[in-house]
Amino acid sequence: MNRATPKLFFLSFVFFLIILHLVNQPSFTQNKSSATTLDKEALKKLQELKYVQAYRLTGPIELDGFLKEKIYKNPPVEDFIQTDPIDGAPASEKTKVWVFYDNNNLYVAALCYDSDPKGIVGQLGRRDYLVDSDWFIFYVDPYYDRRSGYAFWVNPSGSIIDKALYNDINEDSSWDGIWEARTQILPEGWSVEIKIPFSQLRFPKKESYLWGVNFQRIIKRKNEKVSFAWVPKEDNAFVSRFARLEGIKDIRPGRRIEVFPYTVGQGEFSPAEPGNPFETGHKYKGNVGLDLKAGLKTNLNLDLTINPDFGQVEVDPAVINLTAYETYYEEKRPFFIEGSSIFNNFGRGGVYITANLNWPNPSFFYSRRIGRQPQGYVTHEGYVNFPDRSTIIGAFKLTGKLGSGWNIGIINAVTAREYATVDDLTNRYQEEVAPFTYYGAFRALKEFNKGQEGLGFMFTSVIRDLRVESLQSLLPDEAFGLAIDGWSFLDKKRNWVLGGWAGGTFIHGSQEAIYLLQRSSIHYYQRPDINYVSLNPEATSLSGWGAKFSLAKQQGHSLVLLSAGALSPGFDPNDAGYQRSLSDKIDFQALYGYQWTKPGPVFRQSLLMGGFERVYDFGWDKTFDAWLVNLQGVFKNWWLINAMATYYPKSYSNTLTRGGPLALIPEGYYGYFEVDSDTRKKFVFYGTVDYTWIKQKQNEWDITLGLRWKPKPNFNLSIGPQIGKKFNETQWLTSVADPLMTATYGRRYIFGRIDQTVVASEIRLNWIFTPRFSLQVYLQPYIAVGKYDRFKQLNAPRTYDYLIFGQAPSTIYFQDGYYFIDPDGPGPAASFSIYNPDFNYKSLRGTIVLRWEYRLGSLLYLVWTQNRADYSHPGDFSLGRDLGDLFAAPGDNVFMIKLTYRLNL
């Protein structure tokens, strides 16, 4: 490709984004057309005076959705204001809301008037699944800390969603409470009644209560969203603007104690492998266990599990990972995802806007470390039965508030020793591949002045009982992390905020284990061209520090983000947490954005942002540089756009040679474009296109399309095909010792050009019979083919100078699956070989889940999971043939039944 072509494309794309944004600016005429919109400042002041009166029930109430009891003669609240489509305008449809209570429960009822009842959209959805529907949403802040709370969503079909609120604007959909709702479609609209036991909410016990409250309603056919406690679009705030809920007093919330005994049975069926005593074609497993949830006083939740079932209902997606870093997978186990926001929010409090291109955002706690696949290996030859996970003996979790405003989260878990069995057809051996291990995480956060400031800390620990030499030389025996975080808003309106975190990690182990760790991809202490760290084969510990601080303006039309962060070369949270990049970073970032919240000629609302990010190592070599412009907007027809253009000046890579010297990365460009259609339609389309070009090095594009079909209120099908193509001249292969290669410090760093094709799709079907009875299907066919050629070596550090093998005087030939390379032909350098790296990975993964909540909180799961894979024809892509090979490949089938019963004590 001509060098000017991508540069011209980049400049044209940036010019297009800016012009598209500028032509959207509202004219004076358009502003006048919104005369129904009240003055926003006056409206904001009125919001501060809003309150809701809760009425005590004097008689029984039947939860049926019909608002027929005498209590409904009390005055409701009905002053709702639009966020969409016209921010600040009065609601187009009337809504009336009442709040009642008795000794044990909180009740919320709403009458949602609709001028076109036939237009009410009531899609059925499984619990916590956001369908394209009308919704009524009840928000409550029982602590009245103006930072946290709960959300209860109900749609006209009775589908429900519940969430925990934190950090003012964030939501945690993993929280599940035990509550009920009933709805009715009426001639004048639709109605809802909600019953929430006080035991499901966390709050300090008092004689009378003052809580925060808000109500929202979504009218889908109009794409209208209205709120009782309205917040302008340009303000990054939510819980802090809630109205007051008054009148609740003399209640007896009780103590929540729930026990969930469970039983699970599983059958695994796969093709038998002749001669392999472990692969007979079938395996059967069964288990029983117990989960307990208890409310300690009214502020804390205790989750305890004995002999837990930590299997996953949905499989992880297939990926091809050609990097030196592990793939990140989302947590899907309920015990860990419920209430996880207290851990996930570390370092992110107060500062709501983030934009990371190269900063790794390290996590001190990554729950999938607990129960991970054993990291050990076997030393005997023969057939091997290797465990796919570590057994979790038990775990407990404590979350909630303590004392005067401390939010706490504690997780402790213990995993058993795991053994691999080796059978050489004469003898059978057991070898320990995972030690007895303790995992702990302790998180605490205290907020001051109703969230104006905050200060917290996180402590993590991993302690392994290493008894065998193979594990002692591989794994550290102790790993600890300790960090503090906090924020402070710099003005009462919370326009500006300063926030961040700082902490360190300490790892202890044998000399062999720490030596391996120093050489690992998160450290690369063996890099020969740095002088601030070096390999120490006698070290028995490794420590490091990290920090990041941000100054942000996040209210109003103008947005600013200035941040600086650093990770020392020894920083490593990966025993208990997750970091997918090399430490040894000093990061600077500056971004400015402007958002328009009033409709213009093109957009209903839009955001244009630009800035840069630059990264150095601790030797002050520039290892990343990017300048970007980003446009996000909602078109007048409710289609969404997200487009970004990035320019990368040349920099050095300290990871390309995987422990070798710096290598030059030439300048390049990146473009991204995403569009989503109007979600009100029966067919919803979405698509993304991204393109990367790096001079002389890389040319890559990827297209992902999606279509969601909603033929009936209880059925939807989505298909998301993906195709990608990648040419990379410097895909890492290996390194070879050669004392004659003095220019690169006695090693040859070997690369190849990869021509990679990826074709995949994600298919999801949701068939909802009732909100408590559903069938879900997930299917992912995935094909990734890589063909290598133009094998080469780096000739000199800090350059883009490579010798392509086969060019005189070097030679290369292929034989019996290996490439034989002589880097200087008749010269004195030793020849070497590399195995043919071509691949053709084909995978089909799928799961079918039938879920039935047969009584409140009690569940029955029937699950069928299938995995199949094929590796034939490496390096040769042929879609029809490869699909045929994939569907003809033998599959592994797993059938599971799980029954959980809730006992409310």
PDB file of N, CA and C in Angstrom, residues 799-848:
ATOM      1  N   THR A 799      15.638  -0.628  15.741  1.00  0.00           N
ATOM      2  CA  THR A 799      15.501  -0.419  14.295  1.00  0.00           C
ATOM      3  C   THR A 799      14.358  -1.277  13.770  1.00  0.00           C
ATOM      4  N   TYR A 800      13.973  -1.010  12.524  1.00  0.00           N
ATOM      5  CA  TYR A 800      13.086  -1.912  11.812  1.00  0.00           C
ATOM      6  C   TYR A 800      13.909  -2.559  10.692  1.00  0.00           C
ATOM      7  N   ASP A 801      15.022  -3.158  11.082  1.00  0.00           N
ATOM      8  CA  ASP A 801      15.979  -3.762  10.154  1.00  0.00           C
ATOM      9  C   ASP A 801      15.947  -5.272  10.370  1.00  0.00           C
ATOM     10  N   TYR A 802      15.462  -6.009   9.370  1.00  0.00           N
ATOM     11  CA  TYR A 802      15.311  -7.448   9.488  1.00  0.00           C
ATOM     12  C   TYR A 802      15.988  -8.140   8.312  1.00  0.00           C
ATOM     13  N   LEU A 803      16.574  -9.304   8.583  1.00  0.00           N
ATOM     14  CA  LEU A 803      17.087 -10.176   7.539  1.00  0.00           C
ATOM     15  C   LEU A 803      16.030 -11.228   7.242  1.00  0.00           C
ATOM     16  N   ILE A 804      15.540 -11.268   5.994  1.00  0.00           N
ATOM     17  CA  ILE A 804      14.570 -12.273   5.579  1.00  0.00           C
ATOM     18  C   ILE A 804      15.349 -13.502   5.130  1.00  0.00           C
ATOM     19  N   PHE A 805      15.134 -14.619   5.803  1.00  0.00           N
ATOM     20  CA  PHE A 805      15.891 -15.823   5.485  1.00  0.00           C
ATOM     21  C   PHE A 805      15.557 -16.290   4.066  1.00  0.00           C
ATOM     22  N   GLY A 806      16.611 -16.660   3.375  1.00  0.00           N
ATOM     23  CA  GLY A 806      16.512 -16.981   1.958  1.00  0.00           C
ATOM     24  C   GLY A 806      17.191 -15.941   1.107  1.00  0.00           C
ATOM     25  N   GLN A 807      17.316 -14.739   1.658  1.00  0.00           N
ATOM     26  CA  GLN A 807      18.094 -13.701   0.982  1.00  0.00           C
ATOM     27  C   GLN A 807      19.569 -13.928   1.279  1.00  0.00           C
ATOM     28  N   ALA A 808      20.393 -13.807   0.270  1.00  0.00           N
ATOM     29  CA  ALA A 808      21.820 -14.105   0.395  1.00  0.00           C
ATOM     30  C   ALA A 808      22.444 -13.313   1.541  1.00  0.00           C
ATOM     31  N   PRO A 809      23.294 -13.964   2.332  1.00  0.00           N
ATOM     32  CA  PRO A 809      23.789 -15.346   2.142  1.00  0.00           C
ATOM     33  C   PRO A 809      22.978 -16.391   2.899  1.00  0.00           C
ATOM     34  N   SER A 810      21.884 -16.019   3.565  1.00  0.00           N
ATOM     35  CA  SER A 810      21.141 -16.976   4.384  1.00  0.00           C
ATOM     36  C   SER A 810      20.387 -17.971   3.507  1.00  0.00           C
ATOM     37  N   THR A 811      20.069 -19.118   4.109  1.00  0.00           N
ATOM     38  CA  THR A 811      19.316 -20.146   3.393  1.00  0.00           C
ATOM     39  C   THR A 811      18.202 -20.670   4.286  1.00  0.00           C
ATOM     40  N   ILE A 812      17.173 -21.212   3.651  1.00  0.00           N
ATOM     41  CA  ILE A 812      16.059 -21.813   4.378  1.00  0.00           C
ATOM     42  C   ILE A 812      15.432 -22.881   3.489  1.00  0.00           C
ATOM     43  N   TYR A 813      15.075 -24.023   4.085  1.00  0.00           N
ATOM     44  CA  TYR A 813      14.333 -25.036   3.350  1.00  0.00           C
ATOM     45  C   TYR A 813      13.419 -25.767   4.325  1.00  0.00           C
ATOM     46  N   PHE A 814      12.390 -26.401   3.776  1.00  0.00           N
ATOM     47  CA  PHE A 814      11.362 -27.068   4.579  1.00  0.00           C
ATOM     48  C   PHE A 814      11.456 -28.559   4.369  1.00  0.00           C
ATOM     49  N   GLN A 815      11.395 -29.318   5.506  1.00  0.00           N
ATOM     50  CA  GLN A 815      11.472 -30.776   5.411  1.00  0.00           C
ATOM     51  C   GLN A 815      10.864 -31.401   6.654  1.00  0.00           C
ATOM     52  N   ASP A 816       9.951 -32.352   6.432  1.00  0.00           N
ATOM     53  CA  ASP A 816       9.365 -33.145   7.529  1.00  0.00           C
ATOM     54  C   ASP A 816       8.768 -32.281   8.640  1.00  0.00           C
ATOM     55  N   GLY A 817       8.087 -31.212   8.238  1.00  0.00           N
ATOM     56  CA  GLY A 817       7.409 -30.385   9.215  1.00  0.00           C
ATOM     57  C   GLY A 817       8.276 -29.335   9.881  1.00  0.00           C
ATOM     58  N   TYR A 818       9.526 -29.180   9.438  1.00  0.00           N
ATOM     59  CA  TYR A 818      10.417 -28.196  10.041  1.00  0.00           C
ATOM     60  C   TYR A 818      11.024 -27.302   8.967  1.00  0.00           C
ATOM     61  N   TYR A 819      11.289 -26.063   9.356  1.00  0.00           N
ATOM     62  CA  TYR A 819      12.077 -25.158   8.538  1.00  0.00           C
ATOM     63  C   TYR A 819      13.504 -25.171   9.065  1.00  0.00           C
ATOM     64  N   PHE A 820      14.447 -25.450   8.166  1.00  0.00           N
ATOM     65  CA  PHE A 820      15.866 -25.474   8.525  1.00  0.00           C
ATOM     66  C   PHE A 820      16.511 -24.197   7.994  1.00  0.00           C
ATOM     67  N   ILE A 821      17.131 -23.453   8.898  1.00  0.00           N
ATOM     68  CA  ILE A 821      17.602 -22.110   8.572  1.00  0.00           C
ATOM     69  C   ILE A 821      19.085 -22.011   8.879  1.00  0.00           C
ATOM     70  N   ASP A 822      19.840 -21.486   7.919  1.00  0.00           N
ATOM     71  CA  ASP A 822      21.248 -21.124   8.133  1.00  0.00           C
ATOM     72  C   ASP A 822      21.336 -19.614   7.950  1.00  0.00           C
ATOM     73  N   PRO A 823      21.546 -18.844   9.029  1.00  0.00           N
ATOM     74  CA  PRO A 823      21.419 -17.381   8.927  1.00  0.00           C
ATOM     75  C   PRO A 823      22.516 -16.699   8.110  1.00  0.00           C
ATOM     76  N   ASP A 824      23.674 -17.383   7.903  1.00  0.00           N
ATOM     77  CA  ASP A 824      24.731 -16.748   7.091  1.00  0.00           C
ATOM     78  C   ASP A 824      25.307 -17.675   6.042  1.00  0.00           C
ATOM     79  N   GLY A 825      24.579 -18.710   5.659  1.00  0.00           N
ATOM     80  CA  GLY A 825      25.008 -19.608   4.599  1.00  0.00           C
ATOM     81  C   GLY A 825      26.350 -20.247   4.907  1.00  0.00           C
ATOM     82  N   PRO A 826      27.354 -19.954   4.118  1.00  0.00           N
ATOM     83  CA  PRO A 826      28.674 -20.577   4.335  1.00  0.00           C
ATOM     84  C   PRO A 826      29.421 -20.001   5.536  1.00  0.00           C
ATOM     85  N   GLY A 827      28.868 -19.007   6.211  1.00  0.00           N
ATOM     86  CA  GLY A 827      29.534 -18.375   7.341  1.00  0.00           C
ATOM     87  C   GLY A 827      29.585 -19.277   8.562  1.00  0.00           C
ATOM     88  N   PRO A 828      30.161 -18.772   9.662  1.00  0.00           N
ATOM     89  CA  PRO A 828      30.388 -19.611  10.853  1.00  0.00           C
ATOM     90  C   PRO A 828      29.168 -19.780  11.753  1.00  0.00           C
ATOM     91  N   ALA A 829      28.105 -19.028  11.535  1.00  0.00           N
ATOM     92  CA  ALA A 829      26.946 -19.110  12.430  1.00  0.00           C
ATOM     93  C   ALA A 829      26.278 -20.481  12.333  1.00  0.00           C
ATOM     94  N   ALA A 830      25.827 -20.967  13.461  1.00  0.00           N
ATOM     95  CA  ALA A 830      25.187 -22.274  13.500  1.00  0.00           C
ATOM     96  C   ALA A 830      23.799 -22.206  12.881  1.00  0.00           C
ATOM     97  N   SER A 831      23.417 -23.269  12.197  1.00  0.00           N
ATOM     98  CA  SER A 831      22.059 -23.355  11.661  1.00  0.00           C
ATOM     99  C   SER A 831      21.119 -23.813  12.762  1.00  0.00           C
ATOM    100  N   PHE A 832      19.825 -23.648  12.525  1.00  0.00           N
ATOM    101  CA  PHE A 832      18.817 -24.046  13.507  1.00  0.00           C
ATOM    102  C   PHE A 832      17.535 -24.372  12.770  1.00  0.00           C
ATOM    103  N   SER A 833      16.581 -24.900  13.488  1.00  0.00           N
ATOM    104  CA  SER A 833      15.306 -25.268  12.867  1.00  0.00           C
ATOM    105  C   SER A 833      14.165 -24.762  13.720  1.00  0.00           C
ATOM    106  N   ILE A 834      13.024 -24.535  13.069  1.00  0.00           N
ATOM    107  CA  ILE A 834      11.797 -24.183  13.772  1.00  0.00           C
ATOM    108  C   ILE A 834      10.666 -25.036  13.210  1.00  0.00           C
ATOM    109  N   TYR A 835       9.757 -25.443  14.094  1.00  0.00           N
ATOM    110  CA  TYR A 835       8.632 -26.258  13.676  1.00  0.00           C
ATOM    111  C   TYR A 835       7.663 -25.407  12.870  1.00  0.00           C
ATOM    112  N   ASN A 836       7.054 -25.994  11.866  1.00  0.00           N
ATOM    113  CA  ASN A 836       6.096 -25.271  11.030  1.00  0.00           C
ATOM    114  C   ASN A 836       4.987 -24.678  11.900  1.00  0.00           C
ATOM    115  N   PRO A 837       4.887 -23.347  11.985  1.00  0.00           N
ATOM    116  CA  PRO A 837       3.904 -22.733  12.892  1.00  0.00           C
ATOM    117  C   PRO A 837       2.504 -22.574  12.304  1.00  0.00           C
ATOM    118  N   ASP A 838       2.278 -23.006  11.058  1.00  0.00           N
ATOM    119  CA  ASP A 838       0.958 -22.858  10.455  1.00  0.00           C
ATOM    120  C   ASP A 838      -0.109 -23.541  11.317  1.00  0.00           C
ATOM    121  N   PHE A 839      -1.314 -22.980  11.307  1.00  0.00           N
ATOM    122  CA  PHE A 839      -2.391 -23.584  12.075  1.00  0.00           C
ATOM    123  C   PHE A 839      -3.710 -23.411  11.340  1.00  0.00           C
ATOM    124  N   ASN A 840      -4.633 -24.288  11.669  1.00  0.00           N
ATOM    125  CA  ASN A 840      -6.009 -24.207  11.198  1.00  0.00           C
ATOM    126  C   ASN A 840      -6.879 -24.728  12.338  1.00  0.00           C
ATOM    127  N   TYR A 841      -7.324 -23.798  13.165  1.00  0.00           N
ATOM    128  CA  TYR A 841      -8.080 -24.153  14.363  1.00  0.00           C
ATOM    129  C   TYR A 841      -9.557 -23.933  14.091  1.00  0.00           C
ATOM    130  N   LYS A 842     -10.318 -24.986  14.234  1.00  0.00           N
ATOM    131  CA  LYS A 842     -11.765 -24.936  14.020  1.00  0.00           C
ATOM    132  C   LYS A 842     -12.450 -25.414  15.289  1.00  0.00           C
ATOM    133  N   SER A 843     -13.412 -24.633  15.740  1.00  0.00           N
ATOM    134  CA  SER A 843     -14.089 -24.951  16.992  1.00  0.00           C
ATOM    135  C   SER A 843     -15.580 -24.693  16.849  1.00  0.00           C
ATOM    136  N   LEU A 844     -16.362 -25.541  17.495  1.00  0.00           N
ATOM    137  CA  LEU A 844     -17.801 -25.323  17.608  1.00  0.00           C
ATOM    138  C   LEU A 844     -18.166 -25.532  19.073  1.00  0.00           C
ATOM    139  N   ARG A 845     -18.618 -24.474  19.711  1.00  0.00           N
ATOM    140  CA  ARG A 845     -18.995 -24.540  21.111  1.00  0.00           C
ATOM    141  C   ARG A 845     -20.443 -24.095  21.254  1.00  0.00           C
ATOM    142  N   GLY A 846     -21.167 -24.801  22.066  1.00  0.00           N
ATOM    143  CA  GLY A 846     -22.565 -24.434  22.233  1.00  0.00           C
ATOM    144  C   GLY A 846     -23.125 -24.952  23.532  1.00  0.00           C
ATOM    145  N   THR A 847     -24.212 -24.335  23.945  1.00  0.00           N
ATOM    146  CA  THR A 847     -24.893 -24.772  25.156  1.00  0.00           C
ATOM    147  C   THR A 847     -26.376 -24.475  25.039  1.00  0.00           C
ATOM    148  N   ILE A 848     -27.181 -25.352  25.592  1.00  0.00           N
ATOM    149  CA  ILE A 848     -28.627 -25.172  25.685  1.00  0.00           C
ATOM    150  C   ILE A 848     -28.989 -25.235  27.164  1.00  0.00           C
TER     151      ILE A 848
END
